[in-house]
Amino acid sequence: MSFLAHCSSEQFRSLDFELLLASSDLVGGNEMGAGSLIPKSEFIGLENVTHLAAGGETPVLISNAAAVTRFMVDKGVGMPGRDRMFATATRARERLASLLGARSQEIALLWNATAGLHAVAIGIDWRPGDNVVVGASEFASLLHIWQAAGIELRRVGAGPCATLDEVADAVDLHTRAIVVSHVSYLTGVRSDLAALREIADRCGARLVVDASHSLGVVPVDGSLCDVVVSCCYKWLLGTHGVGVFFVNSKRWHQLEPKAVGWNSVIHEADWRQRTSLHLKPTIEKFEGGNPSFMSIYYLENALVTLEEIGISRIESHVLELGRALLDGLNRLGVDQLTPARPAERAGNISIATPHSEQLEARLRERGVLTWGGDGRLRISVHAYNDLADVDRVLEEIEALGLFS
C-alpha cells in the first residue's frame, strides 16, 4: 500500500505535494528552458515532449495535485470542510474578476462555457424578427445554441474570419446580440473588442464574448462586454467541469436565470419562512446548486500561478514566441491564417493545410504536441514554452516536408 494511503487528514494537509510528486515517476526532471515563464519542471509529463497544444488541452501543474487533495480532505471533515469549499470558490471568483476588470459578484462558476451561452439565449426577451450576428467560422457552440432556440442567426464572413465591416453590415435594429470569440479557435485572430462594442452600441445589441482562447494569456477587458464566457481547461491551466460566466452589471443588470435552485436564492434559515423566492443579488444565482468544487480547487490554484507572473507579462511572452514562430514559418513558405500584427493575435498560431490531422499525428510521433482539424494545424504557445520549443517545431515541420 502506498504512503498516501496511510496518511491521516492532518498528514495530508502538511504534505509538500510538489516535492512528493516531483520525486515520482509522473513528473519530468527537466529544468526550465531558457525564456519560459513557468518552469517545465512544475508540470506533469513535459519531460519527453514539446507541448504546443494549449489551445486544446494544457499540461497539468504539479501543484494542482495538492489542490485536489485539499478538496478531498475538506470534503471528508464535515461542515468546516464545506465552509472551506465555498471560500475556495469565492477566491476563484475574485481572481477571475481581477482578470476581467470586474467584481467577483459578477462571476458565476458554471459547468462550462456553453452553459453561460445557454443562460444568455434563454435570458433575452426575444421579439419577432430579432436576430443574432455570429461569424460563420466561429466555434460550433457559438453558432448552434441560437439555432436550437429558434432565433434567426446571421452568419457573416466570407473568409475564415469575419471582418468588422462584415459584422457592421449584418446588424440592424433587430440585432439583439453580437457573439464573438475574443481569439479564434480556428485562425488565432484576436478580435477588436472596442470596435465591436461601438458596432453593438449603434444598433443596441449585446456583445457576448467567448474568451476561451484569451483568458489567462492576454488581457480581456470585461468593461467592453455584456457577457464573457470561458472554459477553464485551456489557457487558465484549469480543468473540465467548471466554466466562467461574467455578466457586466453596468450593462445588463436585469439578466435573470430561468431555472433556479437552492444556491440561486437568499437562504432562509427557518424552513417555515421559505414561502417566497428571493434571488441572490450576485451572478452566483445562475449556479443553481453546488458548483464543481474539485474543479474549482484545481482552477483557483492555477489562477494563483498565473497571477504570480501577471497577464501582461504572459502576453508579451507569447507574442514574442509567436513572432519567432511566424518568422520561421515564413522562411519555410508555410501558408498562415494568423496575422503578424501583435494586436491581432494571442497564443494560437494556425497553419492552413488539408493535411492537418496527418501533420499533427506525425509531429506527435516525434514528440511535438500540436492540434489538428478544420483544415489547419494550430500551434499554441503559453507561459511554459520557450524559444527552444519554437525551434523544435519548426525543425520537425521542415523535416516532414509536408509543405514543400
Short mmCIF file of C-alpha atoms in Angstrom, two decimals:
data_model
loop_
_atom_site.label_atom_id
_atom_site.label_comp_id
_atom_site.label_asym_id
_atom_site.label_seq_id
_atom_site.Cartn_x
_atom_site.Cartn_y
_atom_site.Cartn_z
CA MET A 1 0.00 0.00 0.00
CA SER A 2 1.30 3.48 -0.89
CA PHE A 3 2.46 6.10 1.58
CA LEU A 4 -0.54 8.29 0.65
CA ALA A 5 -2.98 5.55 1.63
CA HIS A 6 -1.62 5.57 5.19
CA CYS A 7 -1.85 9.35 5.68
CA SER A 8 -4.31 10.87 8.11
CA SER A 9 -6.21 14.03 7.21
CA GLU A 10 -3.77 16.18 9.16
CA GLN A 11 -0.81 14.50 7.46
CA PHE A 12 -2.40 15.20 4.08
CA ARG A 13 -2.65 18.86 4.99
CA SER A 14 1.03 19.08 5.93
CA LEU A 15 2.43 17.26 2.89
CA ASP A 16 4.58 19.16 0.43
CA PHE A 17 2.97 17.68 -2.68
CA GLU A 18 5.27 19.44 -5.08
CA LEU A 19 8.26 17.67 -3.56
CA LEU A 20 6.38 14.39 -3.25
CA LEU A 21 5.20 14.32 -6.86
CA ALA A 22 8.46 15.69 -8.23
CA SER A 23 10.17 12.58 -6.94
CA SER A 24 7.64 10.24 -8.54
CA ASP A 25 7.54 8.70 -11.99
CA LEU A 26 4.76 11.10 -13.01
CA VAL A 27 6.95 14.13 -13.28
CA GLY A 28 9.79 15.06 -15.60
CA GLY A 29 13.02 16.29 -14.17
CA ASN A 30 13.88 18.89 -16.81
CA GLU A 31 14.83 22.33 -15.61
CA MET A 32 13.28 25.47 -17.01
CA GLY A 33 14.04 26.04 -20.66
CA ALA A 34 15.58 29.42 -21.45
CA GLY A 35 12.90 32.05 -21.69
CA SER A 36 9.89 30.21 -20.26
CA LEU A 37 7.91 31.98 -17.53
CA ILE A 38 6.86 28.81 -15.72
CA PRO A 39 9.49 26.09 -15.37
CA LYS A 40 8.61 22.94 -17.28
CA SER A 41 9.55 21.01 -14.15
CA GLU A 42 6.40 22.42 -12.50
CA PHE A 43 4.21 20.33 -14.85
CA ILE A 44 3.43 16.63 -15.07
CA GLY A 45 4.66 14.85 -18.19
CA LEU A 46 6.71 17.51 -20.01
CA GLU A 47 10.00 15.64 -19.77
CA ASN A 48 9.80 13.99 -23.19
CA VAL A 49 7.54 16.27 -25.24
CA THR A 50 7.40 19.77 -26.67
CA HIS A 51 3.91 20.87 -25.62
CA LEU A 52 2.39 23.34 -28.09
CA ALA A 53 -1.26 22.32 -27.71
CA ALA A 54 -2.59 24.80 -25.13
CA GLY A 55 -5.45 25.70 -27.47
CA GLY A 56 -6.78 22.17 -26.95
CA GLU A 57 -5.52 20.97 -23.58
CA THR A 58 -2.78 22.34 -21.34
CA PRO A 59 -0.46 20.16 -19.24
CA VAL A 60 -1.15 19.74 -15.53
CA LEU A 61 0.62 21.77 -12.87
CA ILE A 62 2.10 19.51 -10.23
CA SER A 63 0.67 21.81 -7.58
CA ASN A 64 -2.83 21.02 -8.84
CA ALA A 65 -2.48 17.53 -7.38
CA ALA A 66 -2.08 19.10 -3.96
CA ALA A 67 -5.07 21.36 -4.62
CA VAL A 68 -7.29 18.40 -5.49
CA THR A 69 -6.08 16.58 -2.40
CA ARG A 70 -7.04 19.60 -0.28
CA PHE A 71 -10.53 19.29 -1.72
CA MET A 72 -10.70 15.59 -0.85
CA VAL A 73 -9.61 16.31 2.72
CA ASP A 74 -12.10 19.17 3.09
CA LYS A 75 -14.91 17.02 1.69
CA GLY A 76 -14.45 14.44 4.40
CA VAL A 77 -14.37 16.61 7.53
CA GLY A 78 -17.94 17.83 7.77
CA MET A 79 -19.16 21.41 7.99
CA PRO A 80 -15.75 23.12 8.42
CA GLY A 81 -14.63 21.50 5.18
CA ARG A 82 -17.80 22.65 3.48
CA ASP A 83 -17.05 26.21 4.56
CA ARG A 84 -13.59 25.90 3.00
CA MET A 85 -15.14 24.70 -0.27
CA PHE A 86 -17.24 27.85 -0.57
CA ALA A 87 -14.29 30.01 0.50
CA THR A 88 -12.21 28.49 -2.31
CA ALA A 89 -15.00 29.23 -4.81
CA THR A 90 -15.11 32.82 -3.58
CA ARG A 91 -11.36 33.19 -4.07
CA ALA A 92 -11.65 31.74 -7.57
CA ARG A 93 -14.34 34.29 -8.47
CA GLU A 94 -12.19 37.10 -7.07
CA ARG A 95 -9.18 36.00 -9.13
CA LEU A 96 -11.26 35.69 -12.29
CA ALA A 97 -12.82 39.09 -11.66
CA SER A 98 -9.34 40.57 -11.45
CA LEU A 99 -8.53 39.16 -14.90
CA LEU A 100 -11.68 40.75 -16.35
CA GLY A 101 -11.56 44.08 -14.55
CA ALA A 102 -14.82 43.07 -12.89
CA ARG A 103 -16.29 42.43 -9.45
CA SER A 104 -16.48 38.93 -8.01
CA GLN A 105 -20.26 39.36 -7.61
CA GLU A 106 -20.46 39.45 -11.42
CA ILE A 107 -18.87 36.00 -11.82
CA ALA A 108 -20.64 32.64 -11.72
CA LEU A 109 -18.88 29.28 -11.90
CA LEU A 110 -20.98 27.20 -14.27
CA TRP A 111 -20.02 23.78 -15.60
CA ASN A 112 -18.69 25.01 -18.97
CA ALA A 113 -18.72 27.98 -21.35
CA THR A 114 -21.73 26.66 -23.25
CA ALA A 115 -23.82 26.82 -20.07
CA GLY A 116 -23.20 30.57 -19.98
CA LEU A 117 -24.23 30.96 -23.61
CA HIS A 118 -27.39 28.99 -22.87
CA ALA A 119 -28.19 31.30 -19.95
CA VAL A 120 -27.95 34.25 -22.35
CA ALA A 121 -30.02 32.56 -25.08
CA ILE A 122 -32.93 31.86 -22.75
CA GLY A 123 -32.49 35.06 -20.74
CA ILE A 124 -33.12 37.51 -23.57
CA ASP A 125 -36.72 38.60 -24.01
CA TRP A 126 -36.92 37.83 -27.72
CA ARG A 127 -39.30 39.64 -30.04
CA PRO A 128 -40.50 38.64 -33.52
CA GLY A 129 -37.85 39.49 -36.12
CA ASP A 130 -34.93 39.55 -33.67
CA ASN A 131 -31.59 38.18 -34.82
CA VAL A 132 -28.11 37.30 -33.62
CA VAL A 133 -24.94 38.05 -35.62
CA VAL A 134 -22.14 35.46 -35.46
CA GLY A 135 -19.07 34.84 -37.61
CA ALA A 136 -19.55 31.86 -39.94
CA SER A 137 -16.22 30.37 -38.83
CA GLU A 138 -16.99 30.56 -35.11
CA PHE A 139 -16.82 27.57 -32.77
CA ALA A 140 -19.86 25.32 -33.03
CA SER A 141 -21.46 26.23 -29.70
CA LEU A 142 -21.43 29.94 -30.58
CA LEU A 143 -23.38 29.15 -33.75
CA HIS A 144 -25.79 26.38 -32.85
CA ILE A 145 -27.13 27.47 -29.47
CA TRP A 146 -29.14 30.27 -31.14
CA GLN A 147 -30.45 27.98 -33.86
CA ALA A 148 -31.62 25.50 -31.24
CA ALA A 149 -33.54 28.32 -29.56
CA GLY A 150 -35.29 29.15 -32.85
CA ILE A 151 -33.62 32.55 -33.23
CA GLU A 152 -32.61 33.98 -36.60
CA LEU A 153 -28.88 33.51 -36.97
CA ARG A 154 -26.97 35.79 -39.32
CA ARG A 155 -23.73 34.04 -40.22
CA VAL A 156 -21.19 36.54 -41.51
CA GLY A 157 -17.75 36.32 -43.05
CA ALA A 158 -16.70 35.22 -46.49
CA GLY A 159 -13.27 34.13 -45.26
CA PRO A 160 -12.01 32.19 -42.25
CA CYS A 161 -12.53 35.24 -40.01
CA ALA A 162 -15.37 37.78 -40.20
CA THR A 163 -14.21 41.36 -40.58
CA LEU A 164 -15.54 44.34 -38.63
CA ASP A 165 -17.10 45.68 -41.82
CA GLU A 166 -18.92 42.38 -42.39
CA VAL A 167 -20.28 42.46 -38.85
CA ALA A 168 -21.34 46.10 -39.18
CA ASP A 169 -23.12 45.39 -42.47
CA ALA A 170 -25.04 42.46 -40.95
CA VAL A 171 -26.51 44.17 -37.89
CA ASP A 172 -29.74 46.16 -37.77
CA LEU A 173 -32.12 47.48 -35.14
CA HIS A 174 -33.43 43.92 -34.61
CA THR A 175 -29.99 42.55 -33.72
CA ARG A 176 -30.12 41.57 -30.05
CA ALA A 177 -26.62 40.11 -29.74
CA ILE A 178 -23.25 40.10 -31.49
CA VAL A 179 -21.47 36.89 -30.49
CA VAL A 180 -17.74 36.54 -31.00
CA SER A 181 -14.67 34.69 -29.79
CA HIS A 182 -12.10 37.10 -28.43
CA VAL A 183 -9.45 34.88 -30.00
CA SER A 184 -10.45 32.48 -32.76
CA TYR A 185 -10.04 28.77 -32.14
CA LEU A 186 -9.60 28.39 -35.92
CA THR A 187 -7.26 31.16 -37.04
CA GLY A 188 -5.84 32.63 -33.83
CA VAL A 189 -7.12 36.10 -34.80
CA ARG A 190 -7.77 38.38 -31.82
CA SER A 191 -10.95 40.44 -32.18
CA ASP A 192 -11.04 44.17 -31.53
CA LEU A 193 -13.49 44.33 -28.63
CA ALA A 194 -13.57 48.12 -28.55
CA ALA A 195 -14.58 48.29 -32.23
CA LEU A 196 -17.20 45.57 -31.72
CA ARG A 197 -18.55 47.49 -28.73
CA GLU A 198 -19.09 50.52 -30.97
CA ILE A 199 -20.99 48.42 -33.51
CA ALA A 200 -23.13 46.87 -30.76
CA ASP A 201 -23.93 50.26 -29.27
CA ARG A 202 -25.02 51.66 -32.62
CA CYS A 203 -27.72 49.02 -33.00
CA GLY A 204 -28.47 48.43 -29.30
CA ALA A 205 -27.14 44.87 -29.27
CA ARG A 206 -25.47 42.88 -26.52
CA LEU A 207 -21.79 41.98 -27.01
CA VAL A 208 -21.36 38.35 -25.94
CA VAL A 209 -17.73 37.21 -25.92
CA ASP A 210 -16.21 33.75 -25.64
CA ALA A 211 -12.76 34.23 -24.08
CA SER A 212 -11.81 30.55 -24.02
CA HIS A 213 -8.69 31.27 -26.10
CA SER A 214 -7.70 34.53 -24.45
CA LEU A 215 -8.50 34.50 -20.72
CA GLY A 216 -5.29 33.60 -18.92
CA VAL A 217 -2.90 34.52 -21.73
CA VAL A 218 -3.83 38.06 -22.89
CA PRO A 219 -5.86 40.85 -21.24
CA VAL A 220 -9.66 40.65 -21.57
CA ASP A 221 -11.45 43.95 -20.95
CA GLY A 222 -14.74 42.90 -19.40
CA SER A 223 -15.96 46.50 -19.29
CA LEU A 224 -16.45 46.37 -23.07
CA CYS A 225 -18.61 43.26 -22.92
CA ASP A 226 -22.12 42.49 -21.76
CA VAL A 227 -21.21 38.86 -21.15
CA VAL A 228 -17.97 36.88 -21.15
CA VAL A 229 -17.90 33.09 -21.07
CA SER A 230 -14.83 30.88 -20.99
CA CYS A 231 -13.78 27.33 -20.43
CA CYS A 232 -11.02 26.79 -17.85
CA TYR A 233 -9.06 23.79 -19.15
CA LYS A 234 -7.03 25.68 -21.75
CA TRP A 235 -5.12 28.90 -21.10
CA LEU A 236 -6.28 29.24 -17.47
CA LEU A 237 -4.43 25.97 -16.68
CA GLY A 238 -7.58 24.62 -15.01
CA THR A 239 -9.61 21.55 -15.88
CA HIS A 240 -13.02 20.41 -17.11
CA GLY A 241 -16.20 20.77 -15.07
CA VAL A 242 -16.05 24.50 -14.41
CA GLY A 243 -16.63 27.46 -16.74
CA VAL A 244 -16.58 31.24 -16.36
CA PHE A 245 -19.80 33.24 -16.69
CA PHE A 246 -19.34 37.00 -16.31
CA VAL A 247 -22.30 39.36 -16.66
CA ASN A 248 -21.43 43.05 -16.68
CA SER A 249 -23.89 44.51 -14.18
CA LYS A 250 -23.31 48.03 -15.51
CA ARG A 251 -24.53 46.97 -18.93
CA TRP A 252 -27.02 44.17 -18.22
CA HIS A 253 -28.29 44.37 -14.66
CA GLN A 254 -31.67 42.81 -15.46
CA LEU A 255 -30.49 39.41 -16.78
CA GLU A 256 -32.10 36.72 -14.61
CA PRO A 257 -31.89 32.90 -14.60
CA LYS A 258 -34.88 31.00 -15.99
CA ALA A 259 -34.10 27.99 -13.80
CA VAL A 260 -33.23 28.29 -10.11
CA GLY A 261 -32.10 26.10 -7.23
CA TRP A 262 -31.20 26.45 -3.59
CA ASN A 263 -27.94 28.24 -4.44
CA SER A 264 -29.83 30.79 -6.56
CA VAL A 265 -31.76 32.24 -3.64
CA ILE A 266 -31.09 34.08 -0.40
CA HIS A 267 -31.09 31.40 2.29
CA GLU A 268 -33.86 31.48 4.87
CA ALA A 269 -32.73 29.53 7.94
CA ASP A 270 -36.25 28.80 9.18
CA TRP A 271 -37.90 26.35 6.79
CA ARG A 272 -41.33 27.65 7.84
CA GLN A 273 -40.43 31.04 6.35
CA ARG A 274 -39.49 29.69 2.91
CA THR A 275 -42.67 30.85 1.30
CA SER A 276 -41.31 33.25 -1.32
CA LEU A 277 -38.40 33.29 -3.72
CA HIS A 278 -35.72 35.97 -3.35
CA LEU A 279 -32.88 35.63 -5.87
CA LYS A 280 -29.36 36.45 -4.79
CA PRO A 281 -28.19 39.88 -5.95
CA THR A 282 -24.99 38.34 -7.37
CA ILE A 283 -24.50 36.37 -10.61
CA GLU A 284 -23.97 33.32 -8.40
CA LYS A 285 -27.76 32.93 -8.73
CA PHE A 286 -27.08 31.28 -12.11
CA GLU A 287 -25.21 28.40 -10.45
CA GLY A 288 -28.42 26.85 -9.11
CA GLY A 289 -26.85 24.17 -6.98
CA ASN A 290 -23.38 23.08 -5.93
CA PRO A 291 -20.65 24.02 -8.39
CA SER A 292 -17.91 21.52 -9.25
CA PHE A 293 -15.78 22.11 -6.16
CA MET A 294 -12.98 19.74 -7.15
CA SER A 295 -12.57 21.57 -10.46
CA ILE A 296 -12.70 24.89 -8.63
CA TYR A 297 -9.90 23.92 -6.22
CA TYR A 298 -7.84 22.97 -9.28
CA LEU A 299 -8.71 26.24 -11.04
CA GLU A 300 -8.08 28.50 -8.06
CA ASN A 301 -4.61 27.03 -7.62
CA ALA A 302 -3.83 27.53 -11.32
CA LEU A 303 -5.02 31.13 -11.14
CA VAL A 304 -2.53 31.78 -8.34
CA THR A 305 0.26 30.64 -10.68
CA LEU A 306 -0.91 32.97 -13.46
CA GLU A 307 -1.31 35.88 -11.03
CA GLU A 308 2.23 35.49 -9.77
CA ILE A 309 3.51 36.02 -13.32
CA GLY A 310 0.97 38.60 -14.48
CA ILE A 311 -1.15 38.51 -17.63
CA SER A 312 0.63 41.44 -19.28
CA ARG A 313 3.93 39.61 -18.89
CA ILE A 314 2.42 36.41 -20.27
CA GLU A 315 1.02 38.36 -23.22
CA SER A 316 4.43 39.85 -24.05
CA HIS A 317 5.99 36.41 -23.79
CA VAL A 318 3.55 34.63 -26.12
CA LEU A 319 3.61 37.48 -28.63
CA GLU A 320 7.39 37.25 -28.81
CA LEU A 321 7.30 33.48 -29.22
CA GLY A 322 4.56 33.87 -31.81
CA ARG A 323 6.66 36.37 -33.75
CA ALA A 324 9.59 33.92 -33.84
CA LEU A 325 7.23 31.13 -34.93
CA LEU A 326 5.63 33.21 -37.68
CA ASP A 327 9.05 34.31 -38.93
CA GLY A 328 10.17 30.70 -39.10
CA LEU A 329 7.03 29.59 -40.90
CA ASN A 330 7.56 32.40 -43.42
CA ARG A 331 11.06 31.12 -44.11
CA LEU A 332 9.57 27.67 -44.74
CA GLY A 333 6.97 29.11 -47.10
CA VAL A 334 4.06 27.87 -44.97
CA ASP A 335 0.58 29.37 -45.53
CA GLN A 336 -0.54 31.01 -42.27
CA LEU A 337 -4.00 32.01 -41.07
CA THR A 338 -2.80 34.10 -38.14
CA PRO A 339 -1.86 37.76 -38.70
CA ALA A 340 1.60 39.01 -37.80
CA ARG A 341 0.47 42.20 -36.04
CA PRO A 342 0.72 41.64 -32.26
CA ALA A 343 -2.64 43.35 -31.53
CA GLU A 344 -4.39 40.88 -33.85
CA ARG A 345 -3.17 37.62 -32.28
CA ALA A 346 -2.56 35.89 -28.94
CA GLY A 347 -1.17 32.42 -28.24
CA ASN A 348 -2.60 30.47 -31.20
CA ILE A 349 -0.70 30.34 -34.50
CA SER A 350 -2.58 28.48 -37.26
CA ILE A 351 -1.23 26.95 -40.46
CA ALA A 352 -3.58 26.33 -43.37
CA THR A 353 -3.25 22.75 -44.58
CA PRO A 354 -5.60 19.99 -45.80
CA HIS A 355 -3.27 17.52 -44.08
CA SER A 356 -3.63 18.89 -40.53
CA GLU A 357 -4.57 15.60 -38.86
CA GLN A 358 -1.73 13.78 -40.60
CA LEU A 359 0.72 16.51 -39.68
CA GLU A 360 -0.44 16.58 -36.04
CA ALA A 361 -0.03 12.80 -35.77
CA ARG A 362 3.45 12.80 -37.31
CA LEU A 363 4.60 15.66 -35.11
CA ARG A 364 3.24 13.83 -32.07
CA GLU A 365 5.24 10.74 -33.05
CA ARG A 366 8.30 12.99 -32.97
CA GLY A 367 7.44 14.32 -29.51
CA VAL A 368 5.81 17.64 -30.53
CA LEU A 369 2.19 18.19 -29.43
CA THR A 370 0.01 20.45 -31.58
CA TRP A 371 -3.68 20.43 -32.60
CA GLY A 372 -5.15 19.42 -35.97
CA GLY A 373 -8.51 19.61 -37.72
CA ASP A 374 -10.72 22.12 -39.56
CA GLY A 375 -8.19 22.47 -42.37
CA ARG A 376 -5.49 23.93 -40.13
CA LEU A 377 -2.73 22.94 -37.77
CA ARG A 378 -2.80 25.02 -34.59
CA ILE A 379 0.44 25.65 -32.70
CA SER A 380 -0.13 27.26 -29.30
CA VAL A 381 2.47 28.97 -27.11
CA HIS A 382 1.95 29.66 -23.41
CA ALA A 383 3.93 30.74 -20.37
CA TYR A 384 5.69 27.35 -20.06
CA ASN A 385 7.01 27.49 -23.65
CA ASP A 386 10.33 28.96 -24.79
CA LEU A 387 12.27 29.65 -27.97
CA ALA A 388 13.68 26.12 -27.91
CA ASP A 389 10.11 24.83 -28.31
CA VAL A 390 9.60 27.12 -31.30
CA ASP A 391 12.86 25.98 -32.89
CA ARG A 392 11.89 22.36 -32.30
CA VAL A 393 8.51 22.53 -34.04
CA LEU A 394 9.98 24.44 -36.98
CA GLU A 395 12.73 21.84 -37.39
CA GLU A 396 10.21 19.00 -37.32
CA ILE A 397 7.86 20.69 -39.79
CA GLU A 398 10.75 21.27 -42.16
CA ALA A 399 11.95 17.68 -41.76
CA LEU A 400 8.48 16.28 -42.52
CA GLY A 401 8.34 18.29 -45.74
CA LEU A 402 4.55 18.32 -45.95
CA PHE A 403 4.51 21.93 -47.12
CA SER A 404 7.16 21.65 -49.83
#
